[in-house]
Short mmCIF file of C-alpha atoms in Angstrom, two decimals:
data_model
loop_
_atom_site.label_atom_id
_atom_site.label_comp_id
_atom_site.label_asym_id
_atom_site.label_seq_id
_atom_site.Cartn_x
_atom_site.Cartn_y
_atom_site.Cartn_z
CA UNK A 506 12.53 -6.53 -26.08
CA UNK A 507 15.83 -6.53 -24.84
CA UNK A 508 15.75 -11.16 -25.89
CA UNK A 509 13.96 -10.41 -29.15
CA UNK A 510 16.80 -8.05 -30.48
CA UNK A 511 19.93 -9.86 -29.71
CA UNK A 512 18.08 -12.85 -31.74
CA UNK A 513 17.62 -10.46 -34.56
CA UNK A 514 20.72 -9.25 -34.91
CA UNK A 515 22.79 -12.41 -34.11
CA UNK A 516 21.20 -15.13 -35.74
CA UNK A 517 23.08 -16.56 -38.75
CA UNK A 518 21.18 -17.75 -41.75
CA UNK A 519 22.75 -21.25 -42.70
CA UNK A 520 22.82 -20.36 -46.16
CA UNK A 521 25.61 -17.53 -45.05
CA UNK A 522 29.12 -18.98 -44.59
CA UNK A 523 30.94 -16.02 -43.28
CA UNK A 524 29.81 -13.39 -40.53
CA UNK A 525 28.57 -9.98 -41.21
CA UNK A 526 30.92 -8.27 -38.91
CA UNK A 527 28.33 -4.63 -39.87
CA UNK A 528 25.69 -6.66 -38.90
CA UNK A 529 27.32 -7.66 -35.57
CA UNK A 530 28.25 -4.42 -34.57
CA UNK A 531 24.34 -2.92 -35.27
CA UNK A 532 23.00 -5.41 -32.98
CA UNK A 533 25.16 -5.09 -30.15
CA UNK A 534 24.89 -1.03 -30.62
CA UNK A 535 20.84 -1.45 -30.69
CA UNK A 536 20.85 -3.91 -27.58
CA UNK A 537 22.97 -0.92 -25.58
CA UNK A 538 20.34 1.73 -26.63
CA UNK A 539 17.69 -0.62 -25.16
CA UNK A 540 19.61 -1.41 -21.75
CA UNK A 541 20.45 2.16 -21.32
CA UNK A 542 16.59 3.33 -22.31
CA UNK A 543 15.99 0.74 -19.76
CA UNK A 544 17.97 1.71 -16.90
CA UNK A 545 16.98 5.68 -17.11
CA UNK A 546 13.50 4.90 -17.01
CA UNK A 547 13.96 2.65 -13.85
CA UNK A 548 15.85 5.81 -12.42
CA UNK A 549 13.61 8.03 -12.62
CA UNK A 550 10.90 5.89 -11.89
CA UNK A 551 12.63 5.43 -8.56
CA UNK A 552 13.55 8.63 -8.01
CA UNK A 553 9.92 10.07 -8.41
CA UNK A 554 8.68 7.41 -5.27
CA UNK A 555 11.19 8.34 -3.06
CA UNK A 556 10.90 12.04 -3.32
CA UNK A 557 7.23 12.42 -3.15
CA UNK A 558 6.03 10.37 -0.25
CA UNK A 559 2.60 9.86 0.62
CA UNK A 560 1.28 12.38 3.87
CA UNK A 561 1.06 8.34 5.57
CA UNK A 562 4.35 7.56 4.80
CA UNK A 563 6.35 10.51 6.12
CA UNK A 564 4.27 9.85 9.30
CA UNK A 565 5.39 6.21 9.91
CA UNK A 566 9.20 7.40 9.46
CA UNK A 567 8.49 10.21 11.88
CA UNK A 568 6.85 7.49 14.27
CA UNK A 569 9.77 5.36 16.11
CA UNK A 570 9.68 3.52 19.53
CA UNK A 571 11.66 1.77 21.44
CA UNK A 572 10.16 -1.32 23.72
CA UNK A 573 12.50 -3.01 26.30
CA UNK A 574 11.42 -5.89 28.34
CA UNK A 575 12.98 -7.58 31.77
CA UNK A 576 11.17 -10.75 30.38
CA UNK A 577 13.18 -13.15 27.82
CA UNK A 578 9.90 -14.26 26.03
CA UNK A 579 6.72 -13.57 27.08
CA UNK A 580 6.68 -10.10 27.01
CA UNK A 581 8.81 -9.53 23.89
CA UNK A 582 6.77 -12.46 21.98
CA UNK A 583 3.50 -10.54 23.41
CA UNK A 584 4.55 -7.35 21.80
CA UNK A 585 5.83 -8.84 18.45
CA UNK A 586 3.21 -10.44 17.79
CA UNK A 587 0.63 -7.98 18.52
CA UNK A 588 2.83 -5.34 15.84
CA UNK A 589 2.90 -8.36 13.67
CA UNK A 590 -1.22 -8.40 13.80
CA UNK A 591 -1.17 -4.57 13.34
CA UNK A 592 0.95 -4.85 10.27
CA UNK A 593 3.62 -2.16 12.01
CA UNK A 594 7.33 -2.73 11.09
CA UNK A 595 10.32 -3.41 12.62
CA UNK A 596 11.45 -0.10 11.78
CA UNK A 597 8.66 1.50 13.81
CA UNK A 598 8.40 -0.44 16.72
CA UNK A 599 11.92 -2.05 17.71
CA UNK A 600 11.44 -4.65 20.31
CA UNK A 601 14.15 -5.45 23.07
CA UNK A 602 14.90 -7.90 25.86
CA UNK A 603 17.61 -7.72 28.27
CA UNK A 604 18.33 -11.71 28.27
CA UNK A 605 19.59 -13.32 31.85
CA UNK A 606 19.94 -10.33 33.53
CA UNK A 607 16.49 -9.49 34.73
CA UNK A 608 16.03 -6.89 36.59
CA UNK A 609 14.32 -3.45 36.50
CA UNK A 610 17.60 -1.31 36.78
CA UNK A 611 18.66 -3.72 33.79
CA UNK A 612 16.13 -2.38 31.60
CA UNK A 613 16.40 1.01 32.56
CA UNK A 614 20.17 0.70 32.03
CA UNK A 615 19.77 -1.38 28.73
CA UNK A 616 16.97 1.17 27.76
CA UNK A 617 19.75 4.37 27.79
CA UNK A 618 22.48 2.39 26.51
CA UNK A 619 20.43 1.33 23.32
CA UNK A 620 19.02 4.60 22.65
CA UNK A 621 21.96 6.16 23.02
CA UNK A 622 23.77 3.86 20.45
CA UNK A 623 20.85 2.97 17.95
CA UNK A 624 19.73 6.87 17.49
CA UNK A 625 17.02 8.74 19.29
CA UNK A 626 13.15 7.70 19.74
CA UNK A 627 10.06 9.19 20.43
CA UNK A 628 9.61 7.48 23.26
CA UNK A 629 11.47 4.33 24.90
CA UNK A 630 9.20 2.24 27.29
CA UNK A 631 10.91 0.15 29.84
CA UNK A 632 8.94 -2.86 30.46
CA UNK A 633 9.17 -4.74 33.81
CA UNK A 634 7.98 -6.48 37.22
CA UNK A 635 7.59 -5.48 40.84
CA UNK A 636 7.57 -9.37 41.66
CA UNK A 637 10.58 -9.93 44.16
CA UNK A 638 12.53 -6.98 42.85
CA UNK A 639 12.41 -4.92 45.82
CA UNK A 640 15.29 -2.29 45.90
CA UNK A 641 15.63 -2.64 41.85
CA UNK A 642 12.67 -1.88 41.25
CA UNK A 643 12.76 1.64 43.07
CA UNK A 644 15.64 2.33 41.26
CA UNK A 645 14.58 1.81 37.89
CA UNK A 646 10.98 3.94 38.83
CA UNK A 647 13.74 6.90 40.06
CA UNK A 648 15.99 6.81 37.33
CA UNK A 649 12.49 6.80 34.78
CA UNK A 650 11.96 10.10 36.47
CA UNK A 651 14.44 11.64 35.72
CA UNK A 652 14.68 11.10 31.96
CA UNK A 653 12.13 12.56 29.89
CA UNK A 654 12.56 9.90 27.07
CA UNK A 655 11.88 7.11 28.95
CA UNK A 656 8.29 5.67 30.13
CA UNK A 657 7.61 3.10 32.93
CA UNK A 658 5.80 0.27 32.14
CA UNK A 659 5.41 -1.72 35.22
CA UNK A 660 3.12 -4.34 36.17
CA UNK A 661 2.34 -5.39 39.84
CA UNK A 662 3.05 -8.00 40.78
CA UNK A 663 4.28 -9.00 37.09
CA UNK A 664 2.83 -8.86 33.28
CA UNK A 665 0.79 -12.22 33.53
CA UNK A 666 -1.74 -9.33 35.92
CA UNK A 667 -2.04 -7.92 32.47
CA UNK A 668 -3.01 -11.50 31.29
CA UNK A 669 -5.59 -11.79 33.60
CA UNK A 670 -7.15 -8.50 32.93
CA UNK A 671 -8.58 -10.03 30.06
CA UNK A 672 -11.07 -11.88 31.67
CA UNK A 673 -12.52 -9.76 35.13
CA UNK A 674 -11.97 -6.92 36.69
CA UNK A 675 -9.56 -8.74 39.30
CA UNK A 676 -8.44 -6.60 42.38
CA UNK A 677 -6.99 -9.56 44.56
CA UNK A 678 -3.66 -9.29 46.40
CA UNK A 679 -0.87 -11.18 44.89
CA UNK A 680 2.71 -10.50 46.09
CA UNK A 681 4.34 -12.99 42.72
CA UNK A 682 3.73 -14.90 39.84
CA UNK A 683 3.20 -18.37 41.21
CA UNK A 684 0.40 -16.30 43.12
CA UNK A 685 -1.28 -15.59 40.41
CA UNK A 686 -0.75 -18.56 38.16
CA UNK A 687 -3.68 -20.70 39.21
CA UNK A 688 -6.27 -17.59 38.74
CA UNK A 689 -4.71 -17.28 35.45
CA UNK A 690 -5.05 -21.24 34.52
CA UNK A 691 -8.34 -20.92 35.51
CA UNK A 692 -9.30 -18.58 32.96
CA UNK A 693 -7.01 -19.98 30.25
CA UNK A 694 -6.91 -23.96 30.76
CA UNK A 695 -3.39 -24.88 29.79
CA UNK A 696 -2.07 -22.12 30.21
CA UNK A 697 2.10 -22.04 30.98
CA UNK A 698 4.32 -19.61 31.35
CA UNK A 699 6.36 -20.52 28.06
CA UNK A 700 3.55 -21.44 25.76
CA UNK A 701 3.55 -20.03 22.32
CA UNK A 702 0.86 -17.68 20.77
CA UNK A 703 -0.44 -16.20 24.18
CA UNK A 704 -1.38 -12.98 22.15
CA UNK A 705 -3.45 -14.44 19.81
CA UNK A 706 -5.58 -16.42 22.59
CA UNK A 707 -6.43 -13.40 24.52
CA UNK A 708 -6.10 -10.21 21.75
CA UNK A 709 -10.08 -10.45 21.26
CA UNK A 710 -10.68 -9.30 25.12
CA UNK A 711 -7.65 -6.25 24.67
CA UNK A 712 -10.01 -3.42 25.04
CA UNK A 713 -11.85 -5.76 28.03
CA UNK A 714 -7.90 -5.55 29.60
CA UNK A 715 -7.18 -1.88 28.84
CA UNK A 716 -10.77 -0.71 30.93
CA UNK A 717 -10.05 -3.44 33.66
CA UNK A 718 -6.77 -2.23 33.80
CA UNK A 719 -7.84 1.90 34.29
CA UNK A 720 -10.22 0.41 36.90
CA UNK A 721 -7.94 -1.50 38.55
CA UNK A 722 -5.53 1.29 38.68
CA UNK A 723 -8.28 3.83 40.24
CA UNK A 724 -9.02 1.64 43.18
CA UNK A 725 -5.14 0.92 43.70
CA UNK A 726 -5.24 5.06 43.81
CA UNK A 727 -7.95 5.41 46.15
CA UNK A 728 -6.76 2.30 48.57
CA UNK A 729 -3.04 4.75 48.73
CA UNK A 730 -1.20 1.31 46.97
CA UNK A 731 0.24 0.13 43.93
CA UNK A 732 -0.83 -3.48 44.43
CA UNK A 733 -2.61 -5.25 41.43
CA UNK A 734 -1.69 -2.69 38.62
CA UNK A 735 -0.03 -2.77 35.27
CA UNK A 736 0.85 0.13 33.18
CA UNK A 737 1.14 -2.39 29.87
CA UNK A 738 -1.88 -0.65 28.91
CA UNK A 739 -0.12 2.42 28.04
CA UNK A 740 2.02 0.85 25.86
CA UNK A 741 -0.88 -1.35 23.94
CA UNK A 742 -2.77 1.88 23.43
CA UNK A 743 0.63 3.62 21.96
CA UNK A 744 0.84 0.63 19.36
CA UNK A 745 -2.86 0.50 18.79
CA UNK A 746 -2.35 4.37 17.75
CA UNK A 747 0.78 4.05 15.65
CA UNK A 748 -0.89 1.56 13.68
CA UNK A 749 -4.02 3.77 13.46
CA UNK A 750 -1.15 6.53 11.43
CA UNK A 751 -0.69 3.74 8.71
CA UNK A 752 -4.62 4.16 7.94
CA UNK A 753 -4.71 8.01 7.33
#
């Protein structure tokens, strides 16, 4: 509308030698009426979708967590990608990693100092390994204790347990990653530590892993140890459950 009236009113008939300075001044008046109709419309338009949010909506924005990982990038890429199949945003789910300096007091460390600078969460879930940690691992487990925000989401010996999960019910004794590397590669030829899309390869057999891992925790319970169990169950269920809010 807005194209079609500045040709009507400025076009020039080549018969006419001089410029109707009236007829100037209509057109330009006519194509401000039509911007400005324009604009207010868009306003309120606007306006309207912002202040009545759907019930779904106000949900999601109520619905924030915080995920921080020892791991550089398989644990990060895990989680990512599994928001990314969910169809959760970045502004739900925020997804951290603590770099070179791995180590469970890192995260826990990392995990305040974030929340603390980036507003508050629902929840903040600090990811991380037993595997070699010793002392640091303790530490972070104690100082998760005695913050209400903050969740522990450890894995025994490490996250690739979690991995494994998705295949048996495995209950074997493994004190590290290269332990458990060739049970893994069994299940998963080619499997590597750095390979790309690990999600996608094993998210058909997640709710195989989240049983396995319940069971696996219950016999760790009943044997009076902690060896061969991952809590990264906890956190898949969380996600699985904030993306179940987008659906109501």
């Amino acid at each position: 509308m807005v194209i079609r009236s500045l040709f009507r009113f400025s076009l020039i008939s080549p018969a006419k030698t001089k410029i109707n300075a009236k007829h100037i001044y209509r057109g330009a008046m006519e194509v401000c009426r039509i911007l400005k109709d324009w604009s207010m419309a868009n306003h309120f338009k606007n306006r309207k979708k912002s202040k009545f949010l759907r019930p779904e909506e106000i949900d999601e924005q109520k619905t924030r967590i915080l995920i921080v990982c020892e791991g550089q990038k398989t644990e990060p890429d895990y989680f990512k990608a599994m928001c990314s199949d969910y169809k959760i945003s970045g502004a739900n789910i925020i997804i951290y990693n603590t770099g070179d300096r791995s180590s469970p007091k890192t995260v826990v460390d990392d995990a305040v100092k974030y929340n603390k600078q980036h507003g508050s969460f629902d929840a903040v879930y600090c990811v991380f390994d037993k595997d070699g940690h010793g002392k640091s691992y303790e530490e972070a487990l104690n100082r998760i204790k005695s913050r209400k925000e903050l969740i522990a989401i450890h894995s025994v010996p490490c996250f690739e347990f979690w991995i494994l999960l998705h295949f048996d019910r495995s209950l074997g004794c493994w004190n590290r990653y290269a332990d458990i590397e060739p049970d893994i590669k069994s299940k998963m030829p080619g499997y590597n530590k750095a390979m790309t899309g690990l999600y996608d390869c094993i998210k058909d057999y997640t709710e195989i892993a989240i049983q396995n891992a319940k069971y696996a925790e219950q016999e760790a319970e009943r044997a009076g140890t902690d060896m061969s169990t991952t809590k990264i169950y906890l956190l898949v269920e969380k996600i699985k459950e904030i993306a179940g809010e987008r659906n109501r």
